[in-house]
mmCIF file with all atom_site columns, C-alpha atoms in Angstrom:
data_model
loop_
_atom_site.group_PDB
_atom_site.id
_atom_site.type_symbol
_atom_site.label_atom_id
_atom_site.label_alt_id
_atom_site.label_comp_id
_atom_site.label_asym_id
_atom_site.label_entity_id
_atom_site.label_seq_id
_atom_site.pdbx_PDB_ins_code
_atom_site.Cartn_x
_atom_site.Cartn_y
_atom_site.Cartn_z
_atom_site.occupancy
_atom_site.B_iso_or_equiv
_atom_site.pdbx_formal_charge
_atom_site.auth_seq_id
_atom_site.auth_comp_id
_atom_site.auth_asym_id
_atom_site.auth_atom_id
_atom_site.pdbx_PDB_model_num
ATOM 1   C CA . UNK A 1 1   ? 78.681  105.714 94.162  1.00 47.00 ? 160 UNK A CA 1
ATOM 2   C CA . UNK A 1 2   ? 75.460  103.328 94.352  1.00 55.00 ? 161 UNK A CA 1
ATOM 3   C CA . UNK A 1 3   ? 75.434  103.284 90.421  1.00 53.00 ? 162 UNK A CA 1
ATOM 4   C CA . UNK A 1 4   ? 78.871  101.894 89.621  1.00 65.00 ? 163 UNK A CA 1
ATOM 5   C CA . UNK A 1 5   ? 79.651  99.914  92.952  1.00 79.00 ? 164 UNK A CA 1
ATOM 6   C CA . UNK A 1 6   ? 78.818  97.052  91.055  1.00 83.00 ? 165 UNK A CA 1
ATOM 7   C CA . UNK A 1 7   ? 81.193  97.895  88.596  1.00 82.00 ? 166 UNK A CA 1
ATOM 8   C CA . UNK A 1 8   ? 83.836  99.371  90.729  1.00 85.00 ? 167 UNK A CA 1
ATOM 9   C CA . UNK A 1 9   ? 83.862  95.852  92.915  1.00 91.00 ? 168 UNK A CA 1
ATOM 10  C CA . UNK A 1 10  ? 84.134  94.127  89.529  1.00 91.00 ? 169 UNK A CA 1
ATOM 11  C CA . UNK A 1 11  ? 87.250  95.569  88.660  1.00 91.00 ? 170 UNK A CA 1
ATOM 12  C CA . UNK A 1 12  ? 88.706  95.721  91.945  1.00 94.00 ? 171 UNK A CA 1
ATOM 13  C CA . UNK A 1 13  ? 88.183  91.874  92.001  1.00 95.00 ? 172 UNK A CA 1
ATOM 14  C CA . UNK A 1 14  ? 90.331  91.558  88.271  1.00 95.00 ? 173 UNK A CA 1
ATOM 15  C CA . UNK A 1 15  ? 92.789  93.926  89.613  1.00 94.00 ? 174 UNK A CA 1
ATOM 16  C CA . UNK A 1 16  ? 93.535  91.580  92.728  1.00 96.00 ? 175 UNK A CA 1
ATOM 17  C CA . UNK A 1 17  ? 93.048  88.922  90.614  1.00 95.00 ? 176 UNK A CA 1
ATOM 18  C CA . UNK A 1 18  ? 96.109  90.000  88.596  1.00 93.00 ? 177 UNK A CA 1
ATOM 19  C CA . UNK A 1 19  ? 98.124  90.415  92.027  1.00 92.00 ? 178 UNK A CA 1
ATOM 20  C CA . UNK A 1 20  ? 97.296  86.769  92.635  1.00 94.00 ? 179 UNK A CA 1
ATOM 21  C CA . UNK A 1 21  ? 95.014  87.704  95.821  1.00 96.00 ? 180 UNK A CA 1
ATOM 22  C CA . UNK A 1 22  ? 90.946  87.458  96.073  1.00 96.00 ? 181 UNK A CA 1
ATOM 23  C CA . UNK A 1 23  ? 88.674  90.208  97.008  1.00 97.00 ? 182 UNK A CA 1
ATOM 24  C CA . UNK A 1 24  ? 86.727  89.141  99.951  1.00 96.00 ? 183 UNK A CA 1
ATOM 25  C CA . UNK A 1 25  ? 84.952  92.601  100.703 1.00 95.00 ? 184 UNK A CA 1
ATOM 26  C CA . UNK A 1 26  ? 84.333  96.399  99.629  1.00 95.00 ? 185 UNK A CA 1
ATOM 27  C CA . UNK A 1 27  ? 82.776  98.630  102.175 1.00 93.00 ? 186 UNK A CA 1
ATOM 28  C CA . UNK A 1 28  ? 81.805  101.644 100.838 1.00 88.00 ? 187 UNK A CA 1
ATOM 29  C CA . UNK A 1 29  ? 80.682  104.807 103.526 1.00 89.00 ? 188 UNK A CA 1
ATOM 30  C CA . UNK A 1 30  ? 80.086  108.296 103.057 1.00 87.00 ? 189 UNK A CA 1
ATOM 31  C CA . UNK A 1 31  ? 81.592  109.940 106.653 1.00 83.00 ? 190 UNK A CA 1
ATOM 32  C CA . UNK A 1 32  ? 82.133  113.266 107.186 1.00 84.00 ? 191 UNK A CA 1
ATOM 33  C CA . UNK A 1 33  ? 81.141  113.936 103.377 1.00 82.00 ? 192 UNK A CA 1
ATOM 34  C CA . UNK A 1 34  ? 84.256  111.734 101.954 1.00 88.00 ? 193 UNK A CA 1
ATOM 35  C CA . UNK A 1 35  ? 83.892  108.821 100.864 1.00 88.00 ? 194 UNK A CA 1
ATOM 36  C CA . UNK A 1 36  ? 85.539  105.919 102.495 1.00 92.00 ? 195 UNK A CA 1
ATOM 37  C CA . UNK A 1 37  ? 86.143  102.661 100.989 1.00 93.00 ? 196 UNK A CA 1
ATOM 38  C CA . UNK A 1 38  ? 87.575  99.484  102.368 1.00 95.00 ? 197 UNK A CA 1
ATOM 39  C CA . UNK A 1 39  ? 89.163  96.699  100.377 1.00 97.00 ? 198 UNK A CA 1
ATOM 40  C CA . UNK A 1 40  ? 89.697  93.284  102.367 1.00 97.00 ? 199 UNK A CA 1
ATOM 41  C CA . UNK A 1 41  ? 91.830  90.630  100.361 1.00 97.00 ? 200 UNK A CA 1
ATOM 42  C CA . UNK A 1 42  ? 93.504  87.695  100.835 1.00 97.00 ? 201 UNK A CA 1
ATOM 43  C CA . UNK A 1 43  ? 95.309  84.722  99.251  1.00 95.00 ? 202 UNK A CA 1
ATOM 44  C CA . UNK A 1 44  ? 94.417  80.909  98.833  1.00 93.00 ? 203 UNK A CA 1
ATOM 45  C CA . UNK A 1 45  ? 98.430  80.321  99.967  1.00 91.00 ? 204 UNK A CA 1
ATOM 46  C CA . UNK A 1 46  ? 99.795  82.715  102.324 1.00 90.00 ? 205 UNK A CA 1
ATOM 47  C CA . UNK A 1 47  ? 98.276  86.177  102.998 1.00 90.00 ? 206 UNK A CA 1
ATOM 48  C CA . UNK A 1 48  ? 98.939  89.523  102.094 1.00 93.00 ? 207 UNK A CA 1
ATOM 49  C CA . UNK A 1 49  ? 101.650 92.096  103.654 1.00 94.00 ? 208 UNK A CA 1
ATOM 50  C CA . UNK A 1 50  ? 101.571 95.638  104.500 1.00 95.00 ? 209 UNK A CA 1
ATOM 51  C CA . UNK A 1 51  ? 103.561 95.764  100.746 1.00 95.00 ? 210 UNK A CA 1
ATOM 52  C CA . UNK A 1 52  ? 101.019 93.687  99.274  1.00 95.00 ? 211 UNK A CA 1
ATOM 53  C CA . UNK A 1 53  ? 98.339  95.996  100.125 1.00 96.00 ? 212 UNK A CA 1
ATOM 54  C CA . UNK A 1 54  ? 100.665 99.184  99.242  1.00 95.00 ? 213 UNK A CA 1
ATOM 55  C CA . UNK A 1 55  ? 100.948 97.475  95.516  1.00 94.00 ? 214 UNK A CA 1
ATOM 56  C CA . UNK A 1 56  ? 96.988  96.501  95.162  1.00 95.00 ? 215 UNK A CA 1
ATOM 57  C CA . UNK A 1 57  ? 96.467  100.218 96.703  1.00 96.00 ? 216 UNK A CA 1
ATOM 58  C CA . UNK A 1 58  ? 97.650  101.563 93.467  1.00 95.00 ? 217 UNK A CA 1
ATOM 59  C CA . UNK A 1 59  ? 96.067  100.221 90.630  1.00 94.00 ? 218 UNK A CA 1
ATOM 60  C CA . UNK A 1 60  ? 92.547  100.825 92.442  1.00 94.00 ? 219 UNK A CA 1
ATOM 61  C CA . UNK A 1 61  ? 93.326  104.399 92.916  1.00 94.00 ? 220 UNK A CA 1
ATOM 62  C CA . UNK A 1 62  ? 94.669  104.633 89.150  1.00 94.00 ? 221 UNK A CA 1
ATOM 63  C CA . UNK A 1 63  ? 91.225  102.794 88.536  1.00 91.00 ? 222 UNK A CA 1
ATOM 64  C CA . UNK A 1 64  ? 88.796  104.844 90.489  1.00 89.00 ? 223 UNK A CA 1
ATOM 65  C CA . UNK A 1 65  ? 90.464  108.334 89.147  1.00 90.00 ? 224 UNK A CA 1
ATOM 66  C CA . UNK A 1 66  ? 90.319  107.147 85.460  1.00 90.00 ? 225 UNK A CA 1
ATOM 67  C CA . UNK A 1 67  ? 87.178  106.153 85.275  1.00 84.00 ? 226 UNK A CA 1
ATOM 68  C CA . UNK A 1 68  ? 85.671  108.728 87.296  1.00 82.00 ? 227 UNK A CA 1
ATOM 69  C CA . UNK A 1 69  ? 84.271  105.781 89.565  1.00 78.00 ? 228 UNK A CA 1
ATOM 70  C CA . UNK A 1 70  ? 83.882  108.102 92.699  1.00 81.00 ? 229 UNK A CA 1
ATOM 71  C CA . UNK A 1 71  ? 82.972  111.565 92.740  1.00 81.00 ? 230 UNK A CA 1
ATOM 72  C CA . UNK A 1 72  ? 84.617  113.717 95.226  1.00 83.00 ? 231 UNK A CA 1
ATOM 73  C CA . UNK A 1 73  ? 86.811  113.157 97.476  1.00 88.00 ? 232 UNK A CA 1
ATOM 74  C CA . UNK A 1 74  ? 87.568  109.418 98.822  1.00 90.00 ? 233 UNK A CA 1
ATOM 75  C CA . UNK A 1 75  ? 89.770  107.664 101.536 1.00 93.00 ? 234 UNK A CA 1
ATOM 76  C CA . UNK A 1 76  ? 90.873  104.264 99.985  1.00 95.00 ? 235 UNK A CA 1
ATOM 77  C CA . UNK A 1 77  ? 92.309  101.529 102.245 1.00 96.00 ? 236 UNK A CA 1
ATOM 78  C CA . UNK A 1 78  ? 93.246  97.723  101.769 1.00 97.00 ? 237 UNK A CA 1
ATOM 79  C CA . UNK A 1 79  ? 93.806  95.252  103.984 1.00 96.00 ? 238 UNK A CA 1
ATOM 80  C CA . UNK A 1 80  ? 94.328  91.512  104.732 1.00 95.00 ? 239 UNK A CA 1
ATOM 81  C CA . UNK A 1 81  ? 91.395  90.112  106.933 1.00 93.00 ? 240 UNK A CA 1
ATOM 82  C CA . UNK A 1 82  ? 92.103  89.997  110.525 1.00 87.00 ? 241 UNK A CA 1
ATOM 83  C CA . UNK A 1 83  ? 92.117  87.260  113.235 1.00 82.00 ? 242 UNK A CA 1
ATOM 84  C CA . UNK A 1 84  ? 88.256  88.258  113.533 1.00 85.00 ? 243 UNK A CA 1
ATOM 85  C CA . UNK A 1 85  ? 86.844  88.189  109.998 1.00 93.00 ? 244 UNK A CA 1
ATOM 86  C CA . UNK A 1 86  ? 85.063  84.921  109.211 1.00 95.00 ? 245 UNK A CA 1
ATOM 87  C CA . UNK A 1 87  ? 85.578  82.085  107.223 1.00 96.00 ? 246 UNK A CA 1
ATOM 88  C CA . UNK A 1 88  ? 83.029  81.296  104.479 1.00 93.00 ? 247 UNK A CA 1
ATOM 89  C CA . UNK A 1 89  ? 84.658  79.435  101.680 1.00 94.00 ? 248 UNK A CA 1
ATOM 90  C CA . UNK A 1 90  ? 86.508  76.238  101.331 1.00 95.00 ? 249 UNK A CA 1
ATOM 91  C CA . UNK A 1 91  ? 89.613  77.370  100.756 1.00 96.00 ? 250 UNK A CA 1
ATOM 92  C CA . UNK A 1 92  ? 89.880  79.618  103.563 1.00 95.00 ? 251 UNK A CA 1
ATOM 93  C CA . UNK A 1 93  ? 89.292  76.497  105.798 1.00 96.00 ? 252 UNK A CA 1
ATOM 94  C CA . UNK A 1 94  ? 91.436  74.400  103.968 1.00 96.00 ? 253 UNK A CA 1
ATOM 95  C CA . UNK A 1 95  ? 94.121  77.030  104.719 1.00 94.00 ? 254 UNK A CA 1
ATOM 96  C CA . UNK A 1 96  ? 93.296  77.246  107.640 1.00 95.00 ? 255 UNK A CA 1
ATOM 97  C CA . UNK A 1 97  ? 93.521  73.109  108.736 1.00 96.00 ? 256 UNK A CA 1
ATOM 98  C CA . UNK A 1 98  ? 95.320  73.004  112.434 1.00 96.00 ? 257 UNK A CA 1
ATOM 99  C CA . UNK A 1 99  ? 94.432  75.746  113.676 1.00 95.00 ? 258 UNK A CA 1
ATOM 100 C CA . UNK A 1 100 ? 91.561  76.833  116.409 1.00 95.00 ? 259 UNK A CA 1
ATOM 101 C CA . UNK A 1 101 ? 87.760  77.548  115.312 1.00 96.00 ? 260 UNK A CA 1
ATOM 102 C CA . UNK A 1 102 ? 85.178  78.548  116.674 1.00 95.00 ? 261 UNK A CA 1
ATOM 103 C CA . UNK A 1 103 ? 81.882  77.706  114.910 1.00 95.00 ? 262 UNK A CA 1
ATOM 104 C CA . UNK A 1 104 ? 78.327  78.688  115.323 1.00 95.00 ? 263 UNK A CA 1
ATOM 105 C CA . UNK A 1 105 ? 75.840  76.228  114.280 1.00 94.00 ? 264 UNK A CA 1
ATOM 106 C CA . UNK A 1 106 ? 72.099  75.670  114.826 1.00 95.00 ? 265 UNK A CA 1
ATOM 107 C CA . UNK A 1 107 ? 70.814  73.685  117.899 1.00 91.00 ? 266 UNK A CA 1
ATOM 108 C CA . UNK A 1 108 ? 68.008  72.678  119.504 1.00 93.00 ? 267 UNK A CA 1
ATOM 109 C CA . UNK A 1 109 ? 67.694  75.631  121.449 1.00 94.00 ? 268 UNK A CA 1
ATOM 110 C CA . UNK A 1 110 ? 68.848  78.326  119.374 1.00 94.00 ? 269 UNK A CA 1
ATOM 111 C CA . UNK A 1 111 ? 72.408  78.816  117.926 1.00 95.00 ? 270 UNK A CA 1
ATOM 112 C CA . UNK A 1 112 ? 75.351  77.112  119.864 1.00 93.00 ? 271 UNK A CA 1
ATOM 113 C CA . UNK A 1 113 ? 79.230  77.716  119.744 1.00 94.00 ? 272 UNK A CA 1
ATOM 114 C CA . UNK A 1 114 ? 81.596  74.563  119.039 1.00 93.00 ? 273 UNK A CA 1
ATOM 115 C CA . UNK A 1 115 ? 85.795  75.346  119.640 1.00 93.00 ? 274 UNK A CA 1
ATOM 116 C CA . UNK A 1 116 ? 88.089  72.681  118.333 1.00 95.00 ? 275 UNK A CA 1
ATOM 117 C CA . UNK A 1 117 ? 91.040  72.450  116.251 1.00 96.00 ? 276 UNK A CA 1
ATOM 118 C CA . UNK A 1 118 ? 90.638  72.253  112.496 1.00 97.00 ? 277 UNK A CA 1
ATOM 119 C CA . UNK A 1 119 ? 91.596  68.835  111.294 1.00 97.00 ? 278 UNK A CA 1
ATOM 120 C CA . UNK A 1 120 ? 90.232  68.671  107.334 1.00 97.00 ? 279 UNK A CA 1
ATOM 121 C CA . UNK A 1 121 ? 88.256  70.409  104.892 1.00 97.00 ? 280 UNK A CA 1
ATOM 122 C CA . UNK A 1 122 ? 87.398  69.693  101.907 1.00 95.00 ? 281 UNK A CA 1
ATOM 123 C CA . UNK A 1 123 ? 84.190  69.825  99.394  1.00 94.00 ? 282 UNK A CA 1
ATOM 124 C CA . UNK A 1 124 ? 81.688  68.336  101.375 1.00 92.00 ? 283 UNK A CA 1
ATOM 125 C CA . UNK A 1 125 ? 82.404  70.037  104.941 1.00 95.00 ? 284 UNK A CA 1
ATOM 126 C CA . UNK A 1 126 ? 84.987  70.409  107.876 1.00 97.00 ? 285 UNK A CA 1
ATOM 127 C CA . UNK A 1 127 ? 86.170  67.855  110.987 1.00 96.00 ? 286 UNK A CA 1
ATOM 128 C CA . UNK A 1 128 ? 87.052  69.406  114.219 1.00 96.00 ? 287 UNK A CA 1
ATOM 129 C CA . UNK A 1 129 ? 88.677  67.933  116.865 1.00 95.00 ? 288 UNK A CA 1
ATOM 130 C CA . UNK A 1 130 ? 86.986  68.946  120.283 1.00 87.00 ? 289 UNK A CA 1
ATOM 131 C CA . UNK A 1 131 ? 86.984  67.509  123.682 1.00 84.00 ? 290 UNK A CA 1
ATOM 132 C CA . UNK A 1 132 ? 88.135  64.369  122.750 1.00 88.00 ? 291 UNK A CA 1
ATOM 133 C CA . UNK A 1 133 ? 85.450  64.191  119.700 1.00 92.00 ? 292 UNK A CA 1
ATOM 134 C CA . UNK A 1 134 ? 85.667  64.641  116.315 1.00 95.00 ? 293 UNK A CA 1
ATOM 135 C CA . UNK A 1 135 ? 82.630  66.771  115.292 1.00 92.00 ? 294 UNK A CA 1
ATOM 136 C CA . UNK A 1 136 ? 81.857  66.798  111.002 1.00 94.00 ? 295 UNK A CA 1
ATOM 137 C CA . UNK A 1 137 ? 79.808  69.796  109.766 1.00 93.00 ? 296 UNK A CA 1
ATOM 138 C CA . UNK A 1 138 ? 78.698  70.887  106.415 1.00 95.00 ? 297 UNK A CA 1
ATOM 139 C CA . UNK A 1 139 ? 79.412  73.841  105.234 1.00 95.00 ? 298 UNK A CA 1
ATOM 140 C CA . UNK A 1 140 ? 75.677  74.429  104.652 1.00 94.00 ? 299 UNK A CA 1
ATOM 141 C CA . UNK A 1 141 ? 75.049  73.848  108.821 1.00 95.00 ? 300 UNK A CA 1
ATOM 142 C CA . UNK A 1 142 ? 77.691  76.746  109.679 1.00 96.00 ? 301 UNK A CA 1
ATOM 143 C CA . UNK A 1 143 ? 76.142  79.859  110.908 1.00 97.00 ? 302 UNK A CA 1
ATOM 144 C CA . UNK A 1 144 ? 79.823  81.503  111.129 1.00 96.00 ? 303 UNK A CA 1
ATOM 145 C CA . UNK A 1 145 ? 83.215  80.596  111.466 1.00 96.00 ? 304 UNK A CA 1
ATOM 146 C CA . UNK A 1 146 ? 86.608  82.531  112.982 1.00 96.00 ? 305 UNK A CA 1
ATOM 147 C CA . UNK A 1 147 ? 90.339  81.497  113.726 1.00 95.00 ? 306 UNK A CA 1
ATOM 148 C CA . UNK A 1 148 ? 90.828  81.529  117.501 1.00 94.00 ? 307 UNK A CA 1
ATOM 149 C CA . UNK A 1 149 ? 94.463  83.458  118.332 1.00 91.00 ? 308 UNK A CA 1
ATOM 150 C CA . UNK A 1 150 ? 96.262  81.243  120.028 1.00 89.00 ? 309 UNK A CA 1
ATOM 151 C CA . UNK A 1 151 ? 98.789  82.245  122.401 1.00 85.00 ? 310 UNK A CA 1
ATOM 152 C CA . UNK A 1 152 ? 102.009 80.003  123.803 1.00 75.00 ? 311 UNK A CA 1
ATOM 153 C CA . UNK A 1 153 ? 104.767 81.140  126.340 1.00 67.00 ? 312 UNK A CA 1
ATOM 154 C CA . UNK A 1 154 ? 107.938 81.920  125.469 1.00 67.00 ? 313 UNK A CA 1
ATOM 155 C CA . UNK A 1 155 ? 110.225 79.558  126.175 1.00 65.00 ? 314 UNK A CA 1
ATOM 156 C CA . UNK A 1 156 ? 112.421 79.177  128.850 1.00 56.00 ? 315 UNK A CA 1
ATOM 157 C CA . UNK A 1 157 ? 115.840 77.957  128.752 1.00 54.00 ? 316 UNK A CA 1
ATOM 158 C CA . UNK A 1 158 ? 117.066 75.539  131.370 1.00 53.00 ? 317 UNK A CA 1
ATOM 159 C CA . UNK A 1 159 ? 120.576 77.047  132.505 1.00 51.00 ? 318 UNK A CA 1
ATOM 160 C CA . UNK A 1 160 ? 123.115 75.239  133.909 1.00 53.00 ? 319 UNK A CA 1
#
């Protein structure tokens, strides 16, 4: 697998290119003697769906057993990156404007963790809006980056 995961992550990346989605990781593992191989992809507008990941399922399979890509027996699956997975390029940021970040970024003292709500990205680096502050980073000065869930009661109705 070592020799052609270059090439195998290649391809995967056209093949979700042609589904209109990006390629943000391959895993690769050897457990239990079968290989398993994770896919995470998204989409600069929207994200991907259970049938979304069904459809780009396919073509990799078709891919991997044409080309001989994986010898022996594998366990493909593809996903859409979870609340957890970090943020790294500019487009997942812009996507993600308005909603709740968490960012790790270097201090004086070691690494420090800034929460605020994501008001603008672009180019040169993000705004957040925390405690009252509006706090600019570079994309350069951000150790990581993930989406905070955010989580609102349901609403109660007011009866007569």
């Amino acid at each position: 697998m070592q020799n052609y995961q270059k090439q195998l992550e290649a391809e995967i990346a056209l093949l979700f290119q042609d589904e209109n989605a990006i390629l943000l990781d391959m895993n690769a593992v050897s457990q239990n003697g079968r290989l398993q191989l994770r896919l995470v992809g998204d989409r600069r507008h929207g994200g991907l769906t259970i049938d979304d990941c069904v459809r780009l399922a396919r073509p990799v399979q078709h891919l991997i057993d044409e080309k001989h890509l994986v010898e022996g027996d594998y366990r493909l699956e593809v996903s859409s990156p979870g609340l957890d997975y970090p943020l790294r390029a500019e487009w997942q940021f812009v996507k993600n404007i308005g909603r709740l970040l968490k960012l790790t970024v270097p201090g004086e003292r070691g690494p420090r963790e800034i929460s605020g709500r994501l008001t603008a990205a672009d180019s040169t680096g993000i705004t957040l809006a925390a405690d009252k502050t509006e706090w600019k980073a570079a994309f350069s000065e951000i150790l990581s980056a993930k989406v905070l869930p955010e989580f609102h009661s349901p609403r109660t109705e007011s009866r007569p």
